[in-house]
mmCIF file of C-alpha atoms and ligand atoms in Angstrom:
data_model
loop_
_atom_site.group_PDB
_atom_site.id
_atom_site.type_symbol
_atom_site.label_atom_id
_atom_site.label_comp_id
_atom_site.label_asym_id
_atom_site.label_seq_id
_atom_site.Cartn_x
_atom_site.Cartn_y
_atom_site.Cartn_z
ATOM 1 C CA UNK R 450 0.000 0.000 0.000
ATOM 2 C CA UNK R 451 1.103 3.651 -0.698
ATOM 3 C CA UNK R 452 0.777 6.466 1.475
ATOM 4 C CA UNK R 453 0.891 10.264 0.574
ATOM 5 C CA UNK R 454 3.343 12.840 2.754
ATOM 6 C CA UNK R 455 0.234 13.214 4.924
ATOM 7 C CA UNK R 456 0.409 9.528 6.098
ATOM 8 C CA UNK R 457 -2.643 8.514 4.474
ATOM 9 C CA UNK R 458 -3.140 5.310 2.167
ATOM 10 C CA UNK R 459 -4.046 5.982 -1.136
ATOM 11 C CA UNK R 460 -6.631 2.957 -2.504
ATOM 12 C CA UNK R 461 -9.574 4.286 -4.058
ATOM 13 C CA UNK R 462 -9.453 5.604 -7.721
ATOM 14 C CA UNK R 463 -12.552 7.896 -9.021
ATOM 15 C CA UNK R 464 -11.964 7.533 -13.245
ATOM 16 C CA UNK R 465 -14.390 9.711 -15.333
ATOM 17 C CA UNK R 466 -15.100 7.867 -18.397
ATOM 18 C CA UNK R 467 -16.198 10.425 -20.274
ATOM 19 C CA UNK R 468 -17.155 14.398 -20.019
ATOM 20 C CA UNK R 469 -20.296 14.168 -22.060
ATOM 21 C CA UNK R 470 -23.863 13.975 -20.413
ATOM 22 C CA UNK R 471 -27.400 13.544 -21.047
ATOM 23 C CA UNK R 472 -28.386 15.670 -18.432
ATOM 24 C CA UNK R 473 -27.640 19.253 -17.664
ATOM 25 C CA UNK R 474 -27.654 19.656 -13.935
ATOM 26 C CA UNK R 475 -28.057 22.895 -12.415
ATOM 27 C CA UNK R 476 -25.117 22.426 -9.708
ATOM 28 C CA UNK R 477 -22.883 20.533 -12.840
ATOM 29 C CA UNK R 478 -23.555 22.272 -16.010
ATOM 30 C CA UNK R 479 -25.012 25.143 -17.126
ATOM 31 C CA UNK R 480 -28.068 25.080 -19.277
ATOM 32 C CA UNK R 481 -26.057 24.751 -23.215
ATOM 33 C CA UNK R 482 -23.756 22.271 -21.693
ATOM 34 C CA UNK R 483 -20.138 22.367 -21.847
ATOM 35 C CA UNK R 484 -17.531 22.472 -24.447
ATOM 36 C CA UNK R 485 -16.837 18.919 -24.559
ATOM 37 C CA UNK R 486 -13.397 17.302 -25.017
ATOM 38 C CA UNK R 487 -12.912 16.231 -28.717
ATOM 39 C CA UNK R 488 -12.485 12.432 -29.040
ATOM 40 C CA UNK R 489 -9.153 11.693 -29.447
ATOM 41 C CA UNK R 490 -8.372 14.092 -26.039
ATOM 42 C CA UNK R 491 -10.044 11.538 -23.827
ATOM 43 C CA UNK R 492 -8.320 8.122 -22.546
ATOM 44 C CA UNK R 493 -8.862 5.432 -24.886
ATOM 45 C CA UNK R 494 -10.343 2.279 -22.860
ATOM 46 C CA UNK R 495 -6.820 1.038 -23.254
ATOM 47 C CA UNK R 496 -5.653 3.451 -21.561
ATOM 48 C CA UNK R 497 -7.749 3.462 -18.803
ATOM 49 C CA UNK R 498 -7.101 -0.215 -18.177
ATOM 50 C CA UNK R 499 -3.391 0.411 -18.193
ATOM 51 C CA UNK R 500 -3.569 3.147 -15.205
ATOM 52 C CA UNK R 501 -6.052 0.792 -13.338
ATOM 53 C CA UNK R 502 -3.523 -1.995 -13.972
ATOM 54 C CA UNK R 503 -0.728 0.261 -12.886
ATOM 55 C CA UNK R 504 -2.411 1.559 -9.563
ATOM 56 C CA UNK R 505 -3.660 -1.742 -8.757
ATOM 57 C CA UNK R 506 -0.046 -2.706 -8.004
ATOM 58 C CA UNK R 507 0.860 0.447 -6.344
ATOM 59 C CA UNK R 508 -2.171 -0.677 -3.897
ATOM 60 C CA UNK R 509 -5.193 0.714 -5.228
ATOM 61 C CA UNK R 510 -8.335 -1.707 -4.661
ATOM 62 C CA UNK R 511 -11.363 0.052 -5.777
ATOM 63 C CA UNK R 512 -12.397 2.126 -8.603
ATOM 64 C CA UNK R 513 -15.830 4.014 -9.033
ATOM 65 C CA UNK R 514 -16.568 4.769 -12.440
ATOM 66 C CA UNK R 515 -17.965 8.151 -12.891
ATOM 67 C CA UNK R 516 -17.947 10.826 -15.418
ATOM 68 C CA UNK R 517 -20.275 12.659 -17.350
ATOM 69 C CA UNK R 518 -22.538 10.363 -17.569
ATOM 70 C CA UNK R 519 -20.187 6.764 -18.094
ATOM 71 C CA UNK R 520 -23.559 5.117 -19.825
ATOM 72 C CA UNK R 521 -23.293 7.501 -22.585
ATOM 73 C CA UNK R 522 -20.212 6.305 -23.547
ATOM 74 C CA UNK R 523 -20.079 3.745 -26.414
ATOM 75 C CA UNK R 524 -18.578 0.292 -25.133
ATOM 76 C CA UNK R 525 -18.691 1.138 -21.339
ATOM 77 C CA UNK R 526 -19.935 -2.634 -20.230
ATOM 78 C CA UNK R 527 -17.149 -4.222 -22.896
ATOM 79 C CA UNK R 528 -14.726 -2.069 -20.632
ATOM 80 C CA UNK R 529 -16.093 -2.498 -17.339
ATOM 81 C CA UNK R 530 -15.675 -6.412 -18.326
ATOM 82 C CA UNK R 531 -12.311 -6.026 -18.731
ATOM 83 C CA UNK R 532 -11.561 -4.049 -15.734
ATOM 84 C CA UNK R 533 -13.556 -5.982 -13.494
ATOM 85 C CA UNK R 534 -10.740 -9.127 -14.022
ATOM 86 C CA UNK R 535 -7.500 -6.739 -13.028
ATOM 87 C CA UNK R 536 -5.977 -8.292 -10.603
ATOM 88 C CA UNK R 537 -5.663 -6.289 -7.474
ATOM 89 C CA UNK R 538 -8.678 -4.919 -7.873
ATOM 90 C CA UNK R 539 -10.731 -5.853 -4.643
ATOM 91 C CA UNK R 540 -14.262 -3.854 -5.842
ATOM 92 C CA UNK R 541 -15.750 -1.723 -8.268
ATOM 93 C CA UNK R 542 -18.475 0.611 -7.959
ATOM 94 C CA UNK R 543 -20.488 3.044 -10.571
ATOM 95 C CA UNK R 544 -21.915 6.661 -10.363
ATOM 96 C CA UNK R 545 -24.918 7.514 -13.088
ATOM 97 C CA UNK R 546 -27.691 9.135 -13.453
ATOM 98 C CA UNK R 547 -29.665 6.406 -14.202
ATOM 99 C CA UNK R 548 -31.274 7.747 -17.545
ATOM 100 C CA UNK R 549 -29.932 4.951 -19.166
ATOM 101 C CA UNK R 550 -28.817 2.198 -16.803
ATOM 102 C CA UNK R 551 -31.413 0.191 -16.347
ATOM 103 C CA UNK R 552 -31.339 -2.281 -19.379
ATOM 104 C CA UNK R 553 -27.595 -3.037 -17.891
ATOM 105 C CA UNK R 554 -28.340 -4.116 -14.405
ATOM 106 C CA UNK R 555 -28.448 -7.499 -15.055
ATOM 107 C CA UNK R 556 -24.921 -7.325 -16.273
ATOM 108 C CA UNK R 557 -23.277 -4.839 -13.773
ATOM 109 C CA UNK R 558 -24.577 -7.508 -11.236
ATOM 110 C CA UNK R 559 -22.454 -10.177 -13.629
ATOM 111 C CA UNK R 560 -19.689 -8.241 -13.420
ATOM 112 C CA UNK R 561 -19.486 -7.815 -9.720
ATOM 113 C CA UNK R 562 -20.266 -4.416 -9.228
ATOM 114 C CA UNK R 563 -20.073 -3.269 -5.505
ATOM 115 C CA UNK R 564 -22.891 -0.995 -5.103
ATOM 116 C CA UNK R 565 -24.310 1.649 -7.832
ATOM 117 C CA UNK R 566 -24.645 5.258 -6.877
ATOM 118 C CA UNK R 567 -27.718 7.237 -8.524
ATOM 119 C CA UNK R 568 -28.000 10.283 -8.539
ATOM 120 C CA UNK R 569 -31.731 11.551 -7.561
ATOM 121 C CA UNK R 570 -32.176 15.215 -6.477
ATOM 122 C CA UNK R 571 -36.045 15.023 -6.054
ATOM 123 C CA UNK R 572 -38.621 12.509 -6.345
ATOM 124 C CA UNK R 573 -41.062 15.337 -8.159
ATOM 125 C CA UNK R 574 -40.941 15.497 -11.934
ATOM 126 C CA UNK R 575 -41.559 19.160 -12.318
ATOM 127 C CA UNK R 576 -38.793 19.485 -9.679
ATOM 128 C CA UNK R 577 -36.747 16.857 -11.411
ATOM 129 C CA UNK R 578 -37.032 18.457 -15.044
ATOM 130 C CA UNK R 579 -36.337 22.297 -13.637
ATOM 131 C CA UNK R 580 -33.139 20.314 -12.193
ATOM 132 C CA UNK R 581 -31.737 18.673 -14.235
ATOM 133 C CA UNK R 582 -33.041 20.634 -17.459
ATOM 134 C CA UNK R 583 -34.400 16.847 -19.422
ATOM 135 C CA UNK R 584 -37.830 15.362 -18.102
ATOM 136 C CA UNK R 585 -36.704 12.009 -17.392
ATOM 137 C CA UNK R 586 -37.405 11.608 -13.923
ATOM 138 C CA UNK R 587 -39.163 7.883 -14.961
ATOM 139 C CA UNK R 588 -36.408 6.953 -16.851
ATOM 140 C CA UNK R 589 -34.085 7.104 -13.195
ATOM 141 C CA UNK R 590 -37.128 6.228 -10.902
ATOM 142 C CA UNK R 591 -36.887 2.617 -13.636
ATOM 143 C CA UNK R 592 -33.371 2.394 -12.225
ATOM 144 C CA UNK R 593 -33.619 2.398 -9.321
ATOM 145 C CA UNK R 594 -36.484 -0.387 -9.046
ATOM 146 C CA UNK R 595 -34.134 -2.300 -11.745
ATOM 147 C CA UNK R 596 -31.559 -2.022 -8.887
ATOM 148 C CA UNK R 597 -33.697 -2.858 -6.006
ATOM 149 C CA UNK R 598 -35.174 -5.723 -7.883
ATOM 150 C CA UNK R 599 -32.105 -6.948 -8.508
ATOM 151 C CA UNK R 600 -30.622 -6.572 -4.645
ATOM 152 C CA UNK R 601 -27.631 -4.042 -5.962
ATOM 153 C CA UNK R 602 -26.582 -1.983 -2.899
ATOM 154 C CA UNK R 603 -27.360 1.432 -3.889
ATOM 155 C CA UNK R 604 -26.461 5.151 -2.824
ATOM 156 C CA UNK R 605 -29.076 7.834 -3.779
ATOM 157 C CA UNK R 606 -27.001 11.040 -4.113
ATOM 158 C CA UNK R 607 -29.291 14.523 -3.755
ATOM 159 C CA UNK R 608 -27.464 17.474 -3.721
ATOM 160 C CA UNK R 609 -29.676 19.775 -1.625
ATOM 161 C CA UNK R 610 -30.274 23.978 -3.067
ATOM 162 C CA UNK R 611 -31.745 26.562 -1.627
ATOM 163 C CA UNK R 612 -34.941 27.044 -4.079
ATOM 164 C CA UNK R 613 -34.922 23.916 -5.543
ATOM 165 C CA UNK R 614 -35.517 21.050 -3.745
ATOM 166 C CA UNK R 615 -35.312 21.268 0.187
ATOM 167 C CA UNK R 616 -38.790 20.134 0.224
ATOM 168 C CA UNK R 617 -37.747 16.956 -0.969
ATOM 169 C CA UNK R 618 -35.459 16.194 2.009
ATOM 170 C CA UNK R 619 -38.503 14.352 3.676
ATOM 171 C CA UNK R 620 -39.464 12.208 1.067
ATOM 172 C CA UNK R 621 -36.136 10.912 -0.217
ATOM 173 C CA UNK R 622 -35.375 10.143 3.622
ATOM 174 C CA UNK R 623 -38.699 8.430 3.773
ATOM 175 C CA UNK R 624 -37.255 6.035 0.701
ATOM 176 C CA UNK R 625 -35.183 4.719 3.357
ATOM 177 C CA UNK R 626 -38.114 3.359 5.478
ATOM 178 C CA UNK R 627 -38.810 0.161 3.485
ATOM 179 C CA UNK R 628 -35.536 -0.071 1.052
ATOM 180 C CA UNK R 629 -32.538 -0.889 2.071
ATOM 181 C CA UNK R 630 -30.903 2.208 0.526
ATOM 182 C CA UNK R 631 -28.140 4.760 1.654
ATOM 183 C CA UNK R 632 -29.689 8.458 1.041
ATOM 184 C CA UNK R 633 -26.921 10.517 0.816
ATOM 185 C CA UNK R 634 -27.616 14.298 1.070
ATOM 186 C CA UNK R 635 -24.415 16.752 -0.236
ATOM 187 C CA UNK R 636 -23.574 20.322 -0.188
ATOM 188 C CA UNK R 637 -23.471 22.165 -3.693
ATOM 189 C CA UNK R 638 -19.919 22.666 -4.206
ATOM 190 C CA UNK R 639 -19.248 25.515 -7.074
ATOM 191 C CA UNK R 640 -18.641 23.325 -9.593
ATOM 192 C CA UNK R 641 -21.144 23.640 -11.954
ATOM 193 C CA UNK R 642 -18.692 25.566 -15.175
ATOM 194 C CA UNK R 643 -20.092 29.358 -14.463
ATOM 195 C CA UNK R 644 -18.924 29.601 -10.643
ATOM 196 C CA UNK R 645 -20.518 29.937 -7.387
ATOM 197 C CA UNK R 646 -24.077 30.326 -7.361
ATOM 198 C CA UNK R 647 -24.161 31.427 -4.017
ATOM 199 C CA UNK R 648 -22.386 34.073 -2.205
ATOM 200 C CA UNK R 649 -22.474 31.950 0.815
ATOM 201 C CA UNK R 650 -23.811 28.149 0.910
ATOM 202 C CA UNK R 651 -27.025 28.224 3.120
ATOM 203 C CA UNK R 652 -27.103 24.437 3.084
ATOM 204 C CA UNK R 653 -24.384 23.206 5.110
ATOM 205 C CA UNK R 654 -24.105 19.392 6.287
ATOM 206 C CA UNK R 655 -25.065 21.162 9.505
ATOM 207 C CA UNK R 656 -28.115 23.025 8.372
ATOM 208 C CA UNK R 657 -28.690 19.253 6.765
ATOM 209 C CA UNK R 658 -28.991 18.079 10.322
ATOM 210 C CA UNK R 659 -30.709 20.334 12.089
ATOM 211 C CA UNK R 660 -33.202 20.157 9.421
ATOM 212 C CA UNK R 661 -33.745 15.793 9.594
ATOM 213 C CA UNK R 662 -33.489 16.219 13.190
ATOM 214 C CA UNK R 663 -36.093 18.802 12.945
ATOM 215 C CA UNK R 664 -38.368 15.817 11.022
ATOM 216 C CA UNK R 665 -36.920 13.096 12.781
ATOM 217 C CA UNK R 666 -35.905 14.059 16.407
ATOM 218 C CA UNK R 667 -34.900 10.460 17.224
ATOM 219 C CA UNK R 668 -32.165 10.296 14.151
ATOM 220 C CA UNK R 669 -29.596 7.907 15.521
ATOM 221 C CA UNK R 670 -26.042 8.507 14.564
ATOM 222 C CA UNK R 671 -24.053 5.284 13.250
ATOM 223 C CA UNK R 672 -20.780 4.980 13.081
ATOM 224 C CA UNK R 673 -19.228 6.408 9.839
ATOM 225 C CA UNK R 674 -16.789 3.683 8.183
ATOM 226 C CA UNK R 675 -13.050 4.296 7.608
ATOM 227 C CA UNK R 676 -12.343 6.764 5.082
ATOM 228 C CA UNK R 677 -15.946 7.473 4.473
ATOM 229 C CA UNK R 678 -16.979 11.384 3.128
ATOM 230 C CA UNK R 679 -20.306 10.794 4.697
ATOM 231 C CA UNK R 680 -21.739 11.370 8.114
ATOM 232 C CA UNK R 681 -23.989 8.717 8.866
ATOM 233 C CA UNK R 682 -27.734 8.156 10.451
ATOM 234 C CA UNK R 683 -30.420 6.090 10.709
ATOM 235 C CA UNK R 684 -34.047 7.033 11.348
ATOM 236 C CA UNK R 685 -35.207 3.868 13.765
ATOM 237 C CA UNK R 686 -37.333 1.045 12.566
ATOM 238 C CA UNK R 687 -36.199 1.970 8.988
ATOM 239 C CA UNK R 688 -34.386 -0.564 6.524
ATOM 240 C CA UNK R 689 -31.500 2.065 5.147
ATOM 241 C CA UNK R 690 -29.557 4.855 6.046
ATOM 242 C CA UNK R 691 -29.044 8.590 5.853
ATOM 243 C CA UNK R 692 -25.612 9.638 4.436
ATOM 244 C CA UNK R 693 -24.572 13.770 5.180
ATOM 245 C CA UNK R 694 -21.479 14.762 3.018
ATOM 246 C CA UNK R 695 -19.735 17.831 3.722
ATOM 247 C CA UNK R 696 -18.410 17.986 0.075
ATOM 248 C CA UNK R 697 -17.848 21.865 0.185
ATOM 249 C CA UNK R 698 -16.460 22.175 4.312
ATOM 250 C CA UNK R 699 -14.372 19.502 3.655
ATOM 251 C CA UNK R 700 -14.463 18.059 6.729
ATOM 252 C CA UNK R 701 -13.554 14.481 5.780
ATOM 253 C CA UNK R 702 -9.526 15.280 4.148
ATOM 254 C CA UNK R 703 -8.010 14.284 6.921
ATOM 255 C CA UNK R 704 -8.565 10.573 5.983
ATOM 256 C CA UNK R 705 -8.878 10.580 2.553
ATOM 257 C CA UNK R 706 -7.734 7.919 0.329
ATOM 258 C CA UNK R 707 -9.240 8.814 -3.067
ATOM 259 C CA UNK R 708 -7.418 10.103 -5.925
ATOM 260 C CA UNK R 709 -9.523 11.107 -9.507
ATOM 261 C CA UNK R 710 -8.417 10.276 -13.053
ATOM 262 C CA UNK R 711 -10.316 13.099 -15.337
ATOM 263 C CA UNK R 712 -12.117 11.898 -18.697
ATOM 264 C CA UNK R 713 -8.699 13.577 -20.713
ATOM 265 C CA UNK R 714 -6.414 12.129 -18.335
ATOM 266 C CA UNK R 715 -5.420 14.376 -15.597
ATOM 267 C CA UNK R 716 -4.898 12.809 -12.261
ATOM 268 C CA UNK R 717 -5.737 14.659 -9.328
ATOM 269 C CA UNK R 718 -5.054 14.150 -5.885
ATOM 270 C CA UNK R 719 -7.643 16.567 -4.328
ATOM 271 C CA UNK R 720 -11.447 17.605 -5.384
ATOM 272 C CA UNK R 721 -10.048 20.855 -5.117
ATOM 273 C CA UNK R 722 -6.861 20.978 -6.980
ATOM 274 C CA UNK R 723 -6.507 21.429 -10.887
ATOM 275 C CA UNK R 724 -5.581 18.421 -11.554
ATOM 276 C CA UNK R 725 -1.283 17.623 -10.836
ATOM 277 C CA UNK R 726 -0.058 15.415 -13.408
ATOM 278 C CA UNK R 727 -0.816 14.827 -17.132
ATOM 279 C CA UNK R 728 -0.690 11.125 -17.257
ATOM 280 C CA UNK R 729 -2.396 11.146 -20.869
ATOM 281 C CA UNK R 730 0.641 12.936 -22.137
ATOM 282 C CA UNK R 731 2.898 9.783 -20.269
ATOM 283 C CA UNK R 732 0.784 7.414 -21.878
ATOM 284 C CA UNK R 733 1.446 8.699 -25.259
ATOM 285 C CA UNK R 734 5.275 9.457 -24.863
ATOM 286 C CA UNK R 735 5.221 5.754 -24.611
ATOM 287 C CA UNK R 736 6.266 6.163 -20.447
ATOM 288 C CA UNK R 737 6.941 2.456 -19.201
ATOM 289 C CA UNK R 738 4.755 1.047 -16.301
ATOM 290 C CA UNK R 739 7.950 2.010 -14.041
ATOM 291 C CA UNK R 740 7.939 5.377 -15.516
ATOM 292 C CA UNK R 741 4.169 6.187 -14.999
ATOM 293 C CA UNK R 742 4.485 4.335 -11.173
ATOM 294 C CA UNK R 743 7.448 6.894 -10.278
ATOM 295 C CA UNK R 744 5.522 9.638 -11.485
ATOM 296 C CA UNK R 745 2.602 8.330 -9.450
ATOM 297 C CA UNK R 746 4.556 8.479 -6.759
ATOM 298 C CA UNK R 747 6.325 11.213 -6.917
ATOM 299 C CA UNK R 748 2.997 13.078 -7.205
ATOM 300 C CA UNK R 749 1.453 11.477 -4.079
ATOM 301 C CA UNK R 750 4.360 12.720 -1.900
ATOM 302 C CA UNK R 751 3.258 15.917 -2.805
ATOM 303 C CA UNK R 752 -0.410 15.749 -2.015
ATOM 304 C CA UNK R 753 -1.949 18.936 -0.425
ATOM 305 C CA UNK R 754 -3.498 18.476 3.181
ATOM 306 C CA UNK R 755 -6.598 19.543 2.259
ATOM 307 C CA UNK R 756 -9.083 20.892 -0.246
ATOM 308 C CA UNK R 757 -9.054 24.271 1.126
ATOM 309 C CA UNK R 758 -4.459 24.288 0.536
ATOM 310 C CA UNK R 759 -5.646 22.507 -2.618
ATOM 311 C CA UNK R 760 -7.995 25.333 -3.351
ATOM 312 C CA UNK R 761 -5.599 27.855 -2.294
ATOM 313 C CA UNK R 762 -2.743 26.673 -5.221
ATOM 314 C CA UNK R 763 -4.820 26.564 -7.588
ATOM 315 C CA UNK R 764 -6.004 29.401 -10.037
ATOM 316 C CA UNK R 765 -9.477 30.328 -9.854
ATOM 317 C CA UNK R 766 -11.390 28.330 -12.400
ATOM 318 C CA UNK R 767 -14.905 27.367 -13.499
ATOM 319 C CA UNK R 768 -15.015 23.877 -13.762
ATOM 320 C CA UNK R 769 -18.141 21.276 -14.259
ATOM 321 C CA UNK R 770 -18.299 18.328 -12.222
ATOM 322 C CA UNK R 771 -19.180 16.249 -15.475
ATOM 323 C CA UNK R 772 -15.175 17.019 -16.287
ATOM 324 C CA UNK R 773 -14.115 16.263 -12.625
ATOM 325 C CA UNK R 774 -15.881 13.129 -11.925
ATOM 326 C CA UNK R 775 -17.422 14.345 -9.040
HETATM 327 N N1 SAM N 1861 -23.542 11.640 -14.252
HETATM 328 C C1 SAM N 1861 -23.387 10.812 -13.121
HETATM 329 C C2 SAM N 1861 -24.319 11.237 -12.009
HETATM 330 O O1 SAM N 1861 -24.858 12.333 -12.061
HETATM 331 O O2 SAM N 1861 -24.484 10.450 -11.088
HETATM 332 C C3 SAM N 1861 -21.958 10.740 -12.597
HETATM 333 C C4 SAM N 1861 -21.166 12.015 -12.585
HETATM 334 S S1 SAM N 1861 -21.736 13.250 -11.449
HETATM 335 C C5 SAM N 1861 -20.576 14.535 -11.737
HETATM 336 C C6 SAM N 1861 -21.265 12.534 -9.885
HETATM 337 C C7 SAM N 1861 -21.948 13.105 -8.687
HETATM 338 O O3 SAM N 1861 -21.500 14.419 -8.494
HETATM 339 C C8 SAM N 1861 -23.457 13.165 -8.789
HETATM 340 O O4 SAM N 1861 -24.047 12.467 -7.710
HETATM 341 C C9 SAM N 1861 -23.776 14.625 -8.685
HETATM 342 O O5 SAM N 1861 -24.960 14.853 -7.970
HETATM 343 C C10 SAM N 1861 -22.563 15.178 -7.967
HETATM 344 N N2 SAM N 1861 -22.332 16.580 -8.255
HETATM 345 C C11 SAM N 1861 -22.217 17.159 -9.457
HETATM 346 N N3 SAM N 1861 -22.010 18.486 -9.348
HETATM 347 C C12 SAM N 1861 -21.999 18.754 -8.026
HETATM 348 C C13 SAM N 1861 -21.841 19.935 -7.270
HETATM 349 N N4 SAM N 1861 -21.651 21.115 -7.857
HETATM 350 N N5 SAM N 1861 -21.890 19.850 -5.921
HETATM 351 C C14 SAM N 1861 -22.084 18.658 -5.321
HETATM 352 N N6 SAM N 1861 -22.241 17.494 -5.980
HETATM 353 C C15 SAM N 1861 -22.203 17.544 -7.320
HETATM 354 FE FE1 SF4 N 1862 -24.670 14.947 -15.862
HETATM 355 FE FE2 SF4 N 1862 -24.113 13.881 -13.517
HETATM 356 FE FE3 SF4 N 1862 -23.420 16.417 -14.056
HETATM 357 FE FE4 SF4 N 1862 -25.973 15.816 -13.776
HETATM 358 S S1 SF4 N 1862 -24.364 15.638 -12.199
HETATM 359 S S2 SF4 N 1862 -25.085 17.075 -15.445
HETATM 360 S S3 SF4 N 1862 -26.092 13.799 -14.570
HETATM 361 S S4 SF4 N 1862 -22.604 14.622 -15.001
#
């Protein structure tokens, strides 16, 4: 296992597939999208089993494919074949939407996939379509039974906005009275490709609280695992859990173990830096697996404590999360 200069392992890869999306999310993307990467500027599936390969050894043992949205890329399940027999590799786990996963279920549950994390922000359609700009709200909900059905673990992501859809806190924590389902509310961080759309956020993890304790005074805490970005609870009697992630305080750095590989190829080591090494450009100055594992870790001894020292180096950007990987 490798550690960074802050002591902490590094095992868990986040690799955007792509940058495209089928859904224009108000926190991700603004309404005409983003100026996607040409083709040949993303990783080739190759390429992205080469780095897993490569950070498999080093000691990384789970992966979460993310993106954009990774169903809208052509060949995904071919790849996710592949990857899924690297040895090293301990689990896998996949971030979508859901506007096109469910026809794949079946096979993500022959491949071995860990858990799938769908991304629901509201369980209105009106609410839904104003969100996410598309109207396809049924599409997701079909997911998500698919899932169910199917006994996938799943994470139901909401990222909660003033205006948009704090009414919906109490139904998607109600989903977790007969499923067995982790609903994870998130702070908006100001990633969305136009900058921050608040000058403060009013919906910290803590306002997050106050507000299910508020509707639930008998939330139970649970203990949060290792490494975990979420602050866990449980409303009693119910089957699944409530997840709190403090994505923009950053609360959780001092244990994280996650690295991201963008859709073009840039590795980064924080959320919150611009990304610290071009490994696409290593790739295709035909670097050897020793040369790309020295520059691995050569850039993990230089890791910055947190997002907010990551923040601080950086140059002020607007950046999507379809391009991060969230
Ligand atoms: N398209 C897939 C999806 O939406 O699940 C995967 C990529 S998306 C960038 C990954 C996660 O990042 C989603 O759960 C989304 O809600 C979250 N996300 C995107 N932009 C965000 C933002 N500005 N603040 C907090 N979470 C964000
Ligand atoms: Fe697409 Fe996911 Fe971003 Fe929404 S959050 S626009 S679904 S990449």
């Amino acid at each position: 296992m490798i550690f960074d200069n802050h002591n902490r392992p590094i095992t868990y890869l986040r690799l955007a597939v792509t940058d495209r999306c089928n859904l224009r999310c108000f926190y991700c993307m603004p309404e005409e999208g983003i100026k996607y990467l040409p083709k040949h500027q993303l990783l080739t599936y190759e390429e992205m089993l080469r780095l897993v390969r490569v950070l498999a050894r080093l000691g990384v043992s789970k992966v979460r494919i993310t993106g954009g949205e990774p169903f809208v890329r052509n060949g995904l399940m071919e790849f996710l074949e592949q990857m899924a027999a690297i040895e090293g590799l301990r689990d896998w786990h996949i971030t979508t939407n859901g506007v096109l996963t469910a026809p794949h279920v079946p096979d993500l549950v022959r491949l071995g996939v860990g858990s799938v994390n769908l991304s629901i922000d509201t369980l209105d359609r009106e609410r839904f379509r104003l969100i996410t700009r598309r109207d396809e709200l049924p599409a997701v909900q079909g997911t998500l039974d698919a899932l169910l059905e199917q006994q996938v673990p799943v994470k139901l992501n909401a990222v909660v906005m003033e205006g948009k859809n704090t009414e919906d806190i109490p139904a998607l924590a109600e989903l977790t009275r007969h499923h067995p389902v982790e609903v994870r509310f998130i702070e908006e961080m100001p990633f969305n490709g136009e900058g921050s759309h608040y000058p403060v956020l009013t919906w910290t993890y803590q306002r997050i609280l106050d507000e299910l304790q508020r509707l639930y005074p008998n939330l139970q805490k649970l203990p949060d695992p290792a490494h975990s970005t979420s602050y866990l609870y449980q409303i009693p009697g119910y089957q699944g859990n409530i997840g709190i992630i403090a994505a923009f305080s950053r609360t959780f750095c001092g244990s994280c173990n996650r690295i991201r590989m963008t859709a073009q190829g840039t590795l980064k080591t924080c959320l919150y830096d611009s990304g610290v090494l071009d490994v696409r450009a290593l790739l295709r100055s035909g670097a050897t697996d020793d040369e790309l594992t020295a520059a691995f870790l050569k850039t993990f001894a230089h890791r910055p404590k947190n997002g907010f020292e990551a923040e601080q180096q950086r140059a002020p950007v607007s950046e999507s999360m379809s391009t991060i990987g969230g």
